Amino acid sequence: MCGIVAYVGDQNACPIIIKGLKRLEYRGYDSAGICIGKDDSLNIVKKAGKVSELEEVLNVSDNIGTIGIGHTRWATHGEPNELNAHPHSSGDGTISLIHNGIIENYDSIKKALISKGHVFKSDTDTEVLVHLIEEIKKHDGIELFEAIRLALNEVIGAYAIAVMQKGVNDQIIVARKGSPLVIGIGRGEFFVASDATPIVEYTRDVVYLEDGEIGVINKHKDLDIRTIANVSKSPYIHELELSLDAIEKGGFDHFMLKEIYEQPKSILDTLRGR
């Protein structure tokens, strides 16, 4: 399974994201990447291999920013290499996206986008999604949230995504269908992850996104949750009661026991889209 970690607030995002990705290493992965927003730039660093190898190539002075997204990938579309690692960018470089899950109709969308002049650098379904968002945003002249909402209405499959926009250093947009995503609410800051493991160190207040929901996370505003049909929903805040050790094991005594009980879901995920 892939792992997602994101942060927006007043702290330096990079070490929070790297630590969070390490907490998700139990999920298994073959590459890792991070995008940090600073001033009017999106700085993306990706590396095949472990999070520790990504950490080695990160230039700390170039990655100081208060917003960022990070990802560990388990290859589904394309080889486990640097090009296919997340985050993926739009053609114009203004949008960065990380994604868990599988876009089943990515091939037909990709062909349509190629006919409109889009050029792809990777073999992933994820890059197709970020290009689709870019195409809709430019064609309709709309804001990023609306472009994401319309794009998600066109895709078939499972996803958990986190999206950043160049020059917008106070906002991350997230969405889910089929793949889990949790939002941690701090004081003037937000945390996003695939599960609560990277979040519990910083806050006990979390919101679990439901299928078909989109979250607009702005550090200056309250959490905004809407459906893909653009209907507003009131976030239900849960209080985490488990310890960090318990969360890492999903409530089981051992990781092996956890993996045994996850076998039906693992088989279903393996067959998804086939």
mmCIF file with all atom_site columns, N, CA and C in Angstrom, residues 198-221:
data_model
loop_
_atom_site.group_PDB
_atom_site.id
_atom_site.type_symbol
_atom_site.label_atom_id
_atom_site.label_alt_id
_atom_site.label_comp_id
_atom_site.label_asym_id
_atom_site.label_entity_id
_atom_site.label_seq_id
_atom_site.pdbx_PDB_ins_code
_atom_site.Cartn_x
_atom_site.Cartn_y
_atom_site.Cartn_z
_atom_site.occupancy
_atom_site.B_iso_or_equiv
_atom_site.pdbx_formal_charge
_atom_site.auth_seq_id
_atom_site.auth_comp_id
_atom_site.auth_asym_id
_atom_site.auth_atom_id
_atom_site.pdbx_PDB_model_num
ATOM 1  N N  . PRO A 1 198 ? 1.083   8.907  11.637 1.00 0.00 ? 198 PRO A N  1
ATOM 2  C CA . PRO A 1 198 ? 1.943   10.094 11.612 1.00 0.00 ? 198 PRO A CA 1
ATOM 3  C C  . PRO A 1 198 ? 1.349   11.310 12.335 1.00 0.00 ? 198 PRO A C  1
ATOM 4  N N  . ILE A 1 199 ? 0.068   11.220 12.720 1.00 0.00 ? 199 ILE A N  1
ATOM 5  C CA . ILE A 1 199 ? -0.642  12.386 13.244 1.00 0.00 ? 199 ILE A CA 1
ATOM 6  C C  . ILE A 1 199 ? -0.697  12.418 14.769 1.00 0.00 ? 199 ILE A C  1
ATOM 7  N N  . VAL A 1 200 ? -0.799  11.248 15.407 1.00 0.00 ? 200 VAL A N  1
ATOM 8  C CA . VAL A 1 200 ? -1.097  11.174 16.831 1.00 0.00 ? 200 VAL A CA 1
ATOM 9  C C  . VAL A 1 200 ? -0.051  11.882 17.691 1.00 0.00 ? 200 VAL A C  1
ATOM 10 N N  . GLU A 1 201 ? 1.160   12.023 17.192 1.00 0.00 ? 201 GLU A N  1
ATOM 11 C CA . GLU A 1 201 ? 2.202   12.736 17.933 1.00 0.00 ? 201 GLU A CA 1
ATOM 12 C C  . GLU A 1 201 ? 1.878   14.214 18.099 1.00 0.00 ? 201 GLU A C  1
ATOM 13 N N  . TYR A 1 202 ? 1.053   14.766 17.168 1.00 0.00 ? 202 TYR A N  1
ATOM 14 C CA . TYR A 1 202 ? 0.829   16.211 17.132 1.00 0.00 ? 202 TYR A CA 1
ATOM 15 C C  . TYR A 1 202 ? -0.566  16.631 17.593 1.00 0.00 ? 202 TYR A C  1
ATOM 16 N N  . THR A 1 203 ? -1.548  15.782 17.387 1.00 0.00 ? 203 THR A N  1
ATOM 17 C CA . THR A 1 203 ? -2.908  16.123 17.785 1.00 0.00 ? 203 THR A CA 1
ATOM 18 C C  . THR A 1 203 ? -3.738  14.863 17.963 1.00 0.00 ? 203 THR A C  1
ATOM 19 N N  . ARG A 1 204 ? -4.746  14.945 18.829 1.00 0.00 ? 204 ARG A N  1
ATOM 20 C CA . ARG A 1 204 ? -5.682  13.826 19.027 1.00 0.00 ? 204 ARG A CA 1
ATOM 21 C C  . ARG A 1 204 ? -6.986  14.052 18.269 1.00 0.00 ? 204 ARG A C  1
ATOM 22 N N  . ASP A 1 205 ? -7.172  15.241 17.706 1.00 0.00 ? 205 ASP A N  1
ATOM 23 C CA . ASP A 1 205 ? -8.419  15.574 17.015 1.00 0.00 ? 205 ASP A CA 1
ATOM 24 C C  . ASP A 1 205 ? -8.282  15.293 15.520 1.00 0.00 ? 205 ASP A C  1
ATOM 25 N N  . VAL A 1 206 ? -9.087  14.368 15.025 1.00 0.00 ? 206 VAL A N  1
ATOM 26 C CA . VAL A 1 206 ? -8.981  13.977 13.620 1.00 0.00 ? 206 VAL A CA 1
ATOM 27 C C  . VAL A 1 206 ? -10.355 13.893 12.971 1.00 0.00 ? 206 VAL A C  1
ATOM 28 N N  . VAL A 1 207 ? -10.351 14.048 11.655 1.00 0.00 ? 207 VAL A N  1
ATOM 29 C CA . VAL A 1 207 ? -11.543 13.863 10.830 1.00 0.00 ? 207 VAL A CA 1
ATOM 30 C C  . VAL A 1 207 ? -11.217 12.812 9.785  1.00 0.00 ? 207 VAL A C  1
ATOM 31 N N  . TYR A 1 208 ? -12.030 11.753 9.737  1.00 0.00 ? 208 TYR A N  1
ATOM 32 C CA . TYR A 1 208 ? -11.853 10.716 8.718  1.00 0.00 ? 208 TYR A CA 1
ATOM 33 C C  . TYR A 1 208 ? -12.730 11.073 7.522  1.00 0.00 ? 208 TYR A C  1
ATOM 34 N N  . LEU A 1 209 ? -12.110 11.319 6.372  1.00 0.00 ? 209 LEU A N  1
ATOM 35 C CA . LEU A 1 209 ? -12.894 11.601 5.173  1.00 0.00 ? 209 LEU A CA 1
ATOM 36 C C  . LEU A 1 209 ? -13.690 10.370 4.781  1.00 0.00 ? 209 LEU A C  1
ATOM 37 N N  . GLU A 1 210 ? -14.926 10.593 4.369  1.00 0.00 ? 210 GLU A N  1
ATOM 38 C CA . GLU A 1 210 ? -15.772 9.515  3.864  1.00 0.00 ? 210 GLU A CA 1
ATOM 39 C C  . GLU A 1 210 ? -15.621 9.420  2.346  1.00 0.00 ? 210 GLU A C  1
ATOM 40 N N  . ASP A 1 211 ? -16.046 8.302  1.780  1.00 0.00 ? 211 ASP A N  1
ATOM 41 C CA . ASP A 1 211 ? -15.998 8.137  0.325  1.00 0.00 ? 211 ASP A CA 1
ATOM 42 C C  . ASP A 1 211 ? -16.758 9.277  -0.362 1.00 0.00 ? 211 ASP A C  1
ATOM 43 N N  . GLY A 1 212 ? -16.139 9.807  -1.413 1.00 0.00 ? 212 GLY A N  1
ATOM 44 C CA . GLY A 1 212 ? -16.787 10.851 -2.187 1.00 0.00 ? 212 GLY A CA 1
ATOM 45 C C  . GLY A 1 212 ? -16.724 12.223 -1.563 1.00 0.00 ? 212 GLY A C  1
ATOM 46 N N  . GLU A 1 213 ? -15.835 12.410 -0.589 1.00 0.00 ? 213 GLU A N  1
ATOM 47 C CA . GLU A 1 213 ? -15.699 13.723 0.050  1.00 0.00 ? 213 GLU A CA 1
ATOM 48 C C  . GLU A 1 213 ? -14.387 14.392 -0.343 1.00 0.00 ? 213 GLU A C  1
ATOM 49 N N  . ILE A 1 214 ? -14.428 15.715 -0.388 1.00 0.00 ? 214 ILE A N  1
ATOM 50 C CA . ILE A 1 214 ? -13.260 16.544 -0.681 1.00 0.00 ? 214 ILE A CA 1
ATOM 51 C C  . ILE A 1 214 ? -13.062 17.502 0.494  1.00 0.00 ? 214 ILE A C  1
ATOM 52 N N  . GLY A 1 215 ? -11.839 17.619 0.945  1.00 0.00 ? 215 GLY A N  1
ATOM 53 C CA . GLY A 1 215 ? -11.530 18.527 2.043  1.00 0.00 ? 215 GLY A CA 1
ATOM 54 C C  . GLY A 1 215 ? -10.647 19.679 1.575  1.00 0.00 ? 215 GLY A C  1
ATOM 55 N N  . VAL A 1 216 ? -11.054 20.894 1.866  1.00 0.00 ? 216 VAL A N  1
ATOM 56 C CA . VAL A 1 216 ? -10.245 22.075 1.586  1.00 0.00 ? 216 VAL A CA 1
ATOM 57 C C  . VAL A 1 216 ? -9.608  22.501 2.898  1.00 0.00 ? 216 VAL A C  1
ATOM 58 N N  . ILE A 1 217 ? -8.291  22.359 2.969  1.00 0.00 ? 217 ILE A N  1
ATOM 59 C CA . ILE A 1 217 ? -7.561  22.605 4.208  1.00 0.00 ? 217 ILE A CA 1
ATOM 60 C C  . ILE A 1 217 ? -6.781  23.905 4.063  1.00 0.00 ? 217 ILE A C  1
ATOM 61 N N  . ASN A 1 218 ? -7.182  24.902 4.813  1.00 0.00 ? 218 ASN A N  1
ATOM 62 C CA . ASN A 1 218 ? -6.521  26.207 4.796  1.00 0.00 ? 218 ASN A CA 1
ATOM 63 C C  . ASN A 1 218 ? -6.181  26.567 6.234  1.00 0.00 ? 218 ASN A C  1
ATOM 64 N N  . LYS A 1 219 ? -4.907  26.855 6.493  1.00 0.00 ? 219 LYS A N  1
ATOM 65 C CA . LYS A 1 219 ? -4.495  27.079 7.882  1.00 0.00 ? 219 LYS A CA 1
ATOM 66 C C  . LYS A 1 219 ? -5.125  28.326 8.498  1.00 0.00 ? 219 LYS A C  1
ATOM 67 N N  . HIS A 1 220 ? -5.703  29.200 7.664  1.00 0.00 ? 220 HIS A N  1
ATOM 68 C CA . HIS A 1 220 ? -6.333  30.422 8.171  1.00 0.00 ? 220 HIS A CA 1
ATOM 69 C C  . HIS A 1 220 ? -7.839  30.263 8.377  1.00 0.00 ? 220 HIS A C  1
ATOM 70 N N  . LYS A 1 221 ? -8.382  29.089 8.031  1.00 0.00 ? 221 LYS A N  1
ATOM 71 C CA . LYS A 1 221 ? -9.824  28.898 8.078  1.00 0.00 ? 221 LYS A CA 1
ATOM 72 C C  . LYS A 1 221 ? -10.164 27.558 8.717  1.00 0.00 ? 221 LYS A C  1
#
